[in-house]
mmCIF file of C-alpha atoms in Angstrom:
data_model
loop_
_atom_site.group_PDB
_atom_site.id
_atom_site.type_symbol
_atom_site.label_atom_id
_atom_site.label_comp_id
_atom_site.label_asym_id
_atom_site.label_seq_id
_atom_site.Cartn_x
_atom_site.Cartn_y
_atom_site.Cartn_z
ATOM 1 C CA UNK J 114 19.909 -24.969 6.459
ATOM 2 C CA UNK J 115 19.522 -28.774 6.821
ATOM 3 C CA UNK J 116 17.568 -30.055 9.737
ATOM 4 C CA UNK J 117 15.135 -26.751 9.891
ATOM 5 C CA UNK J 118 15.329 -23.813 12.079
ATOM 6 C CA UNK J 119 15.730 -24.829 16.265
ATOM 7 C CA UNK J 120 14.440 -22.907 19.192
ATOM 8 C CA UNK J 121 17.316 -20.559 20.836
ATOM 9 C CA UNK J 122 19.035 -19.003 18.163
ATOM 10 C CA UNK J 123 18.958 -15.821 16.326
ATOM 11 C CA UNK J 124 17.686 -15.553 12.652
ATOM 12 C CA UNK J 125 16.942 -11.860 10.483
ATOM 13 C CA UNK J 126 13.118 -10.894 9.185
ATOM 14 C CA UNK J 127 12.384 -8.693 6.757
ATOM 15 C CA UNK J 128 10.005 -6.140 9.018
ATOM 16 C CA UNK J 129 8.964 -3.695 6.207
ATOM 17 C CA UNK J 130 8.031 -0.269 7.240
ATOM 18 C CA UNK J 131 6.841 -1.292 10.810
ATOM 19 C CA UNK J 132 3.203 -1.942 9.300
ATOM 20 C CA UNK J 133 4.043 -5.611 7.819
ATOM 21 C CA UNK J 134 4.272 -3.964 4.474
ATOM 22 C CA UNK J 135 6.720 -5.909 2.261
ATOM 23 C CA UNK J 136 6.955 -4.130 -0.617
ATOM 24 C CA UNK J 137 7.450 -0.565 0.574
ATOM 25 C CA UNK J 138 11.263 0.270 1.375
ATOM 26 C CA UNK J 139 12.423 -1.832 4.023
ATOM 27 C CA UNK J 140 14.790 -2.216 7.073
ATOM 28 C CA UNK J 141 15.911 -5.828 8.282
ATOM 29 C CA UNK J 142 15.608 -6.393 12.100
ATOM 30 C CA UNK J 143 17.047 -8.808 14.311
ATOM 31 C CA UNK J 144 14.385 -10.689 16.026
ATOM 32 C CA UNK J 145 14.800 -13.624 19.149
ATOM 33 C CA UNK J 146 13.919 -16.739 17.071
ATOM 34 C CA UNK J 147 11.395 -17.492 20.275
ATOM 35 C CA UNK J 148 9.666 -14.566 19.433
ATOM 36 C CA UNK J 149 9.320 -15.889 15.710
ATOM 37 C CA UNK J 150 8.094 -19.581 16.845
ATOM 38 C CA UNK J 151 5.326 -18.193 19.413
ATOM 39 C CA UNK J 152 4.230 -16.020 16.723
ATOM 40 C CA UNK J 153 3.358 -18.694 14.746
ATOM 41 C CA UNK J 154 2.511 -21.159 17.440
ATOM 42 C CA UNK J 155 5.480 -23.292 17.444
ATOM 43 C CA UNK J 156 6.940 -22.409 20.736
ATOM 44 C CA UNK J 157 7.906 -25.283 22.886
ATOM 45 C CA UNK J 158 11.455 -26.132 21.248
ATOM 46 C CA UNK J 159 9.540 -27.774 18.186
ATOM 47 C CA UNK J 160 11.087 -26.974 15.015
ATOM 48 C CA UNK J 161 10.672 -24.620 11.721
ATOM 49 C CA UNK J 162 11.194 -27.006 8.612
ATOM 50 C CA UNK J 163 12.924 -25.600 5.847
ATOM 51 C CA UNK J 164 9.468 -25.956 3.506
ATOM 52 C CA UNK J 165 8.092 -23.955 6.250
ATOM 53 C CA UNK J 166 10.928 -21.308 5.661
ATOM 54 C CA UNK J 167 10.872 -21.928 1.990
ATOM 55 C CA UNK J 168 7.452 -21.388 1.968
ATOM 56 C CA UNK J 169 7.374 -18.063 3.703
ATOM 57 C CA UNK J 170 10.133 -16.555 1.726
ATOM 58 C CA UNK J 171 8.256 -17.356 -1.466
ATOM 59 C CA UNK J 172 5.460 -15.333 -0.166
ATOM 60 C CA UNK J 173 7.446 -12.504 1.084
ATOM 61 C CA UNK J 174 9.250 -12.152 -3.132
ATOM 62 C CA UNK J 175 5.308 -13.227 -4.301
ATOM 63 C CA UNK J 176 3.925 -11.411 -2.125
ATOM 64 C CA UNK J 177 1.145 -10.160 -4.880
ATOM 65 C CA UNK J 178 0.174 -14.033 -6.219
ATOM 66 C CA UNK J 179 -2.498 -16.039 -5.165
ATOM 67 C CA UNK J 180 -0.965 -19.188 -2.249
ATOM 68 C CA UNK J 181 -2.876 -22.295 -2.153
ATOM 69 C CA UNK J 182 -3.301 -21.921 1.361
ATOM 70 C CA UNK J 183 -4.680 -18.411 0.998
ATOM 71 C CA UNK J 184 -7.391 -17.720 3.076
ATOM 72 C CA UNK J 185 -10.397 -15.684 0.737
ATOM 73 C CA UNK J 186 -12.861 -14.368 1.812
ATOM 74 C CA UNK J 187 -16.639 -15.841 1.803
ATOM 75 C CA UNK J 188 -18.253 -15.497 -1.887
ATOM 76 C CA UNK J 189 -21.864 -14.033 0.082
ATOM 77 C CA UNK J 190 -19.524 -10.732 1.757
ATOM 78 C CA UNK J 191 -18.080 -9.965 -1.823
ATOM 79 C CA UNK J 192 -20.777 -7.621 -2.548
ATOM 80 C CA UNK J 193 -21.127 -7.022 0.934
ATOM 81 C CA UNK J 194 -16.893 -5.519 0.908
ATOM 82 C CA UNK J 195 -17.706 -3.359 -1.758
ATOM 83 C CA UNK J 196 -20.360 -1.292 -0.560
ATOM 84 C CA UNK J 197 -18.627 -0.881 2.771
ATOM 85 C CA UNK J 198 -15.751 0.321 0.688
ATOM 86 C CA UNK J 199 -17.855 2.368 -1.591
ATOM 87 C CA UNK J 200 -19.282 4.523 1.520
ATOM 88 C CA UNK J 201 -16.200 4.916 3.595
ATOM 89 C CA UNK J 202 -14.598 6.010 0.121
ATOM 90 C CA UNK J 203 -17.835 8.649 0.733
ATOM 91 C CA UNK J 204 -17.061 9.969 3.582
ATOM 92 C CA UNK J 205 -13.398 10.440 2.851
ATOM 93 C CA UNK J 206 -14.901 12.239 0.450
ATOM 94 C CA UNK J 207 -17.291 14.302 2.641
ATOM 95 C CA UNK J 208 -14.346 15.138 5.408
ATOM 96 C CA UNK J 209 -11.220 15.373 3.724
ATOM 97 C CA UNK J 210 -8.063 12.929 2.629
ATOM 98 C CA UNK J 211 -5.936 14.238 5.615
ATOM 99 C CA UNK J 212 -9.005 14.878 8.361
ATOM 100 C CA UNK J 213 -10.039 10.621 7.099
ATOM 101 C CA UNK J 214 -6.731 9.636 8.423
ATOM 102 C CA UNK J 215 -7.395 10.679 11.791
ATOM 103 C CA UNK J 216 -10.802 10.272 12.154
ATOM 104 C CA UNK J 217 -12.731 7.875 14.851
ATOM 105 C CA UNK J 218 -15.036 5.298 13.981
ATOM 106 C CA UNK J 219 -17.894 6.154 15.625
ATOM 107 C CA UNK J 220 -17.128 10.027 14.221
ATOM 108 C CA UNK J 221 -17.327 8.282 10.882
ATOM 109 C CA UNK J 222 -20.873 6.640 11.904
ATOM 110 C CA UNK J 223 -22.276 9.896 12.869
ATOM 111 C CA UNK J 224 -21.392 11.560 9.429
ATOM 112 C CA UNK J 225 -22.603 8.740 6.981
ATOM 113 C CA UNK J 226 -26.198 9.223 9.079
ATOM 114 C CA UNK J 227 -25.785 13.000 8.727
ATOM 115 C CA UNK J 228 -25.162 13.383 4.980
ATOM 116 C CA UNK J 229 -27.295 11.717 2.817
ATOM 117 C CA UNK J 230 -24.779 12.246 0.316
ATOM 118 C CA UNK J 231 -22.852 9.433 2.593
ATOM 119 C CA UNK J 232 -25.876 7.715 3.901
ATOM 120 C CA UNK J 233 -26.330 5.480 7.196
ATOM 121 C CA UNK J 234 -24.236 2.549 7.623
ATOM 122 C CA UNK J 235 -26.543 -0.575 7.373
ATOM 123 C CA UNK J 236 -25.924 -3.171 10.420
ATOM 124 C CA UNK J 237 -24.663 -5.318 7.809
ATOM 125 C CA UNK J 238 -21.796 -3.169 7.668
ATOM 126 C CA UNK J 239 -21.082 -2.391 10.492
ATOM 127 C CA UNK J 240 -20.965 -5.967 11.663
ATOM 128 C CA UNK J 241 -18.713 -6.653 8.589
ATOM 129 C CA UNK J 242 -15.917 -3.714 9.406
ATOM 130 C CA UNK J 243 -16.137 -5.271 13.303
ATOM 131 C CA UNK J 244 -15.566 -8.861 12.172
ATOM 132 C CA UNK J 245 -12.585 -7.586 10.538
ATOM 133 C CA UNK J 246 -11.283 -5.623 12.919
ATOM 134 C CA UNK J 247 -11.774 -8.230 15.362
ATOM 135 C CA UNK J 248 -10.603 -11.191 13.312
ATOM 136 C CA UNK J 249 -7.205 -13.311 14.357
ATOM 137 C CA UNK J 250 -4.881 -11.687 11.442
ATOM 138 C CA UNK J 251 -2.832 -15.284 11.660
ATOM 139 C CA UNK J 252 -4.964 -16.910 10.338
ATOM 140 C CA UNK J 253 -4.768 -15.039 7.010
ATOM 141 C CA UNK J 254 -0.625 -16.365 7.681
ATOM 142 C CA UNK J 255 -0.079 -12.112 9.033
ATOM 143 C CA UNK J 256 2.569 -12.503 12.001
ATOM 144 C CA UNK J 257 2.652 -9.092 13.269
ATOM 145 C CA UNK J 258 1.965 -7.646 16.596
ATOM 146 C CA UNK J 259 -1.655 -5.782 16.873
ATOM 147 C CA UNK J 260 -0.841 -2.834 18.459
ATOM 148 C CA UNK J 261 -4.568 -1.018 18.575
ATOM 149 C CA UNK J 262 -7.192 -3.476 20.010
ATOM 150 C CA UNK J 263 -10.238 -0.814 20.304
ATOM 151 C CA UNK J 264 -12.086 -0.169 16.896
ATOM 152 C CA UNK J 265 -13.213 3.253 18.711
ATOM 153 C CA UNK J 266 -9.830 4.361 19.526
ATOM 154 C CA UNK J 267 -8.862 7.739 19.328
ATOM 155 C CA UNK J 268 -6.276 9.592 17.886
ATOM 156 C CA UNK J 269 -5.835 13.637 19.532
ATOM 157 C CA UNK J 270 -5.588 15.823 16.640
ATOM 158 C CA UNK J 271 -3.894 17.893 19.286
ATOM 159 C CA UNK J 272 -1.038 15.354 19.540
ATOM 160 C CA UNK J 273 -0.474 15.620 15.561
ATOM 161 C CA UNK J 274 0.913 18.183 12.940
ATOM 162 C CA UNK J 275 -0.182 18.324 9.168
ATOM 163 C CA UNK J 276 3.068 18.461 6.965
ATOM 164 C CA UNK J 277 2.511 20.971 4.877
ATOM 165 C CA UNK J 278 2.179 19.739 0.662
ATOM 166 C CA UNK J 279 1.631 16.121 1.910
ATOM 167 C CA UNK J 280 -1.621 15.527 3.258
ATOM 168 C CA UNK J 281 -0.482 13.595 6.012
ATOM 169 C CA UNK J 282 -0.078 14.246 9.719
ATOM 170 C CA UNK J 283 2.887 13.104 12.011
ATOM 171 C CA UNK J 284 2.875 12.618 15.724
ATOM 172 C CA UNK J 285 4.685 15.144 17.571
ATOM 173 C CA UNK J 286 7.940 14.808 19.586
ATOM 174 C CA UNK J 287 9.703 11.469 17.760
ATOM 175 C CA UNK J 288 8.171 10.977 14.831
ATOM 176 C CA UNK J 289 7.998 15.117 14.247
ATOM 177 C CA UNK J 290 11.499 14.812 14.891
ATOM 178 C CA UNK J 291 12.571 12.232 12.634
ATOM 179 C CA UNK J 292 11.132 12.789 9.616
ATOM 180 C CA UNK J 293 12.709 16.928 10.571
ATOM 181 C CA UNK J 294 16.137 15.519 10.353
ATOM 182 C CA UNK J 295 15.729 13.138 7.578
ATOM 183 C CA UNK J 296 14.398 15.865 5.316
ATOM 184 C CA UNK J 297 17.726 17.756 6.454
ATOM 185 C CA UNK J 298 20.272 15.258 6.265
ATOM 186 C CA UNK J 299 18.608 13.784 2.752
ATOM 187 C CA UNK J 300 17.228 17.022 1.498
ATOM 188 C CA UNK J 301 14.083 18.606 0.437
ATOM 189 C CA UNK J 302 13.788 15.867 -2.145
ATOM 190 C CA UNK J 303 12.217 13.558 0.165
ATOM 191 C CA UNK J 304 8.858 13.763 0.950
ATOM 192 C CA UNK J 305 6.203 11.884 3.469
ATOM 193 C CA UNK J 306 4.161 9.493 1.515
ATOM 194 C CA UNK J 307 2.385 8.433 4.486
ATOM 195 C CA UNK J 308 1.788 9.310 8.134
ATOM 196 C CA UNK J 309 -0.127 8.779 10.832
ATOM 197 C CA UNK J 310 -3.296 6.220 10.677
ATOM 198 C CA UNK J 311 -6.038 5.613 12.798
ATOM 199 C CA UNK J 312 -8.126 2.439 12.399
ATOM 200 C CA UNK J 313 -10.759 3.824 10.243
ATOM 201 C CA UNK J 314 -8.071 4.658 7.756
ATOM 202 C CA UNK J 315 -6.430 1.377 8.228
ATOM 203 C CA UNK J 316 -9.656 -0.151 8.083
ATOM 204 C CA UNK J 317 -10.224 1.468 4.625
ATOM 205 C CA UNK J 318 -6.846 0.661 2.999
ATOM 206 C CA UNK J 319 -6.693 -3.137 4.253
ATOM 207 C CA UNK J 320 -10.604 -3.699 2.671
ATOM 208 C CA UNK J 321 -9.744 -1.948 -0.402
ATOM 209 C CA UNK J 322 -6.899 -3.975 -0.586
ATOM 210 C CA UNK J 323 -9.198 -7.158 0.057
ATOM 211 C CA UNK J 324 -11.754 -5.800 -2.681
ATOM 212 C CA UNK J 325 -8.569 -5.723 -5.356
ATOM 213 C CA UNK J 326 -7.191 -8.996 -4.535
ATOM 214 C CA UNK J 327 -10.623 -10.760 -5.065
ATOM 215 C CA UNK J 328 -11.446 -11.472 -1.735
ATOM 216 C CA UNK J 329 -8.025 -13.008 -0.891
ATOM 217 C CA UNK J 330 -7.056 -11.272 2.434
ATOM 218 C CA UNK J 331 -3.582 -13.411 2.933
ATOM 219 C CA UNK J 332 -2.633 -11.761 -0.235
ATOM 220 C CA UNK J 333 -4.096 -8.266 1.044
ATOM 221 C CA UNK J 334 -2.176 -8.912 4.856
ATOM 222 C CA UNK J 335 1.135 -9.819 2.534
ATOM 223 C CA UNK J 336 1.313 -6.196 1.386
ATOM 224 C CA UNK J 337 -0.818 -4.224 3.853
ATOM 225 C CA UNK J 338 -0.982 -4.356 7.818
ATOM 226 C CA UNK J 339 -4.507 -5.366 8.598
ATOM 227 C CA UNK J 340 -6.391 -3.278 10.505
ATOM 228 C CA UNK J 341 -5.301 -2.734 14.195
ATOM 229 C CA UNK J 342 -2.124 -4.018 13.015
ATOM 230 C CA UNK J 343 0.047 -0.483 11.568
ATOM 231 C CA UNK J 344 2.521 0.874 13.366
ATOM 232 C CA UNK J 345 1.416 3.875 11.537
ATOM 233 C CA UNK J 346 -1.130 4.051 13.742
ATOM 234 C CA UNK J 347 1.038 4.835 17.035
ATOM 235 C CA UNK J 348 4.119 6.867 15.685
ATOM 236 C CA UNK J 349 5.538 5.087 12.094
ATOM 237 C CA UNK J 350 5.678 6.799 8.956
ATOM 238 C CA UNK J 351 6.930 6.124 5.127
ATOM 239 C CA UNK J 352 8.850 8.270 2.734
ATOM 240 C CA UNK J 353 9.672 8.720 -0.651
ATOM 241 C CA UNK J 354 10.710 10.988 -3.085
ATOM 242 C CA UNK J 355 8.898 14.185 -4.661
ATOM 243 C CA UNK J 356 7.170 13.605 -7.686
ATOM 244 C CA UNK J 357 7.632 9.817 -7.695
ATOM 245 C CA UNK J 358 3.795 9.275 -7.388
ATOM 246 C CA UNK J 359 2.805 5.505 -6.958
ATOM 247 C CA UNK J 360 6.779 4.243 -7.518
ATOM 248 C CA UNK J 361 7.385 5.106 -4.130
ATOM 249 C CA UNK J 362 5.886 2.181 -2.941
ATOM 250 C CA UNK J 363 7.734 0.131 -5.167
ATOM 251 C CA UNK J 364 11.005 -1.852 -5.348
ATOM 252 C CA UNK J 365 11.961 1.289 -7.949
ATOM 253 C CA UNK J 366 12.429 3.412 -4.808
ATOM 254 C CA UNK J 367 15.351 1.790 -3.814
ATOM 255 C CA UNK J 368 17.295 2.764 -7.183
ATOM 256 C CA UNK J 369 16.278 6.529 -6.540
ATOM 257 C CA UNK J 370 19.215 9.141 -4.611
ATOM 258 C CA UNK J 371 16.959 9.468 -2.099
ATOM 259 C CA UNK J 372 17.049 5.831 -0.863
ATOM 260 C CA UNK J 373 20.770 5.265 -1.248
ATOM 261 C CA UNK J 374 21.226 8.310 0.782
ATOM 262 C CA UNK J 375 19.498 6.583 3.304
ATOM 263 C CA UNK J 376 21.183 4.118 3.125
ATOM 264 C CA UNK J 377 24.727 5.798 3.439
ATOM 265 C CA UNK J 378 23.423 7.684 6.408
ATOM 266 C CA UNK J 379 22.328 4.637 7.946
ATOM 267 C CA UNK J 380 18.649 5.182 8.716
ATOM 268 C CA UNK J 381 18.418 2.009 6.112
ATOM 269 C CA UNK J 382 20.213 -0.898 7.369
ATOM 270 C CA UNK J 383 20.297 -4.300 5.454
ATOM 271 C CA UNK J 384 21.513 -7.369 5.955
#
């Protein structure tokens, strides 16, 4: 690909499970190249160099490594990160894993204030959560769209249904119909591994990932969508193999009969 990529063409990007993840079972989607340029701030006929593409592909392949241009959380906020994650985890334990997926930000604060086992979120913790949610994720290198823009966005529980033996919810309508069809076509060995995620759930997942990467926000965003950017908040979901555990979220899932069946039936298209 000498000469770089110029505006006006159409290319293929690795999209992932619709929330920006790059290590789950994936699909390839066709996106106009002009959209790609705009997402990285290079629209207007400018070229994207081969070096830029190579760097991006290297980060996709080695998503869980550190890179020289990665953005890290300020050192003085690492302790605050741990405190916030721990308090959110106590809220999750209080309300239950499934209910936590639908919990509103304001309700999380209310539970924390009403139960001493959780304790009030401090002013610094609340400001930190707001800072993370409203941050420009493209600064981390994440190029996905922000599909939920309000920290206090609400998911109406009446619009969802809890899927038996999964601990997860799905939106009624297209999402539930698609999952039902998947199970019918692939079999009972297919299981829902992640469903509806509200803002609170996604914040907790992202902060927990950032904690595990020692504050590397770029590295965290390469395997998990930053808050507000997850399509799980508007309908997407993940599936895996029954009793396959965390392996469902690795490349090992591609070796399963369930994955191969999904490909055969056209649910996953690879170019």
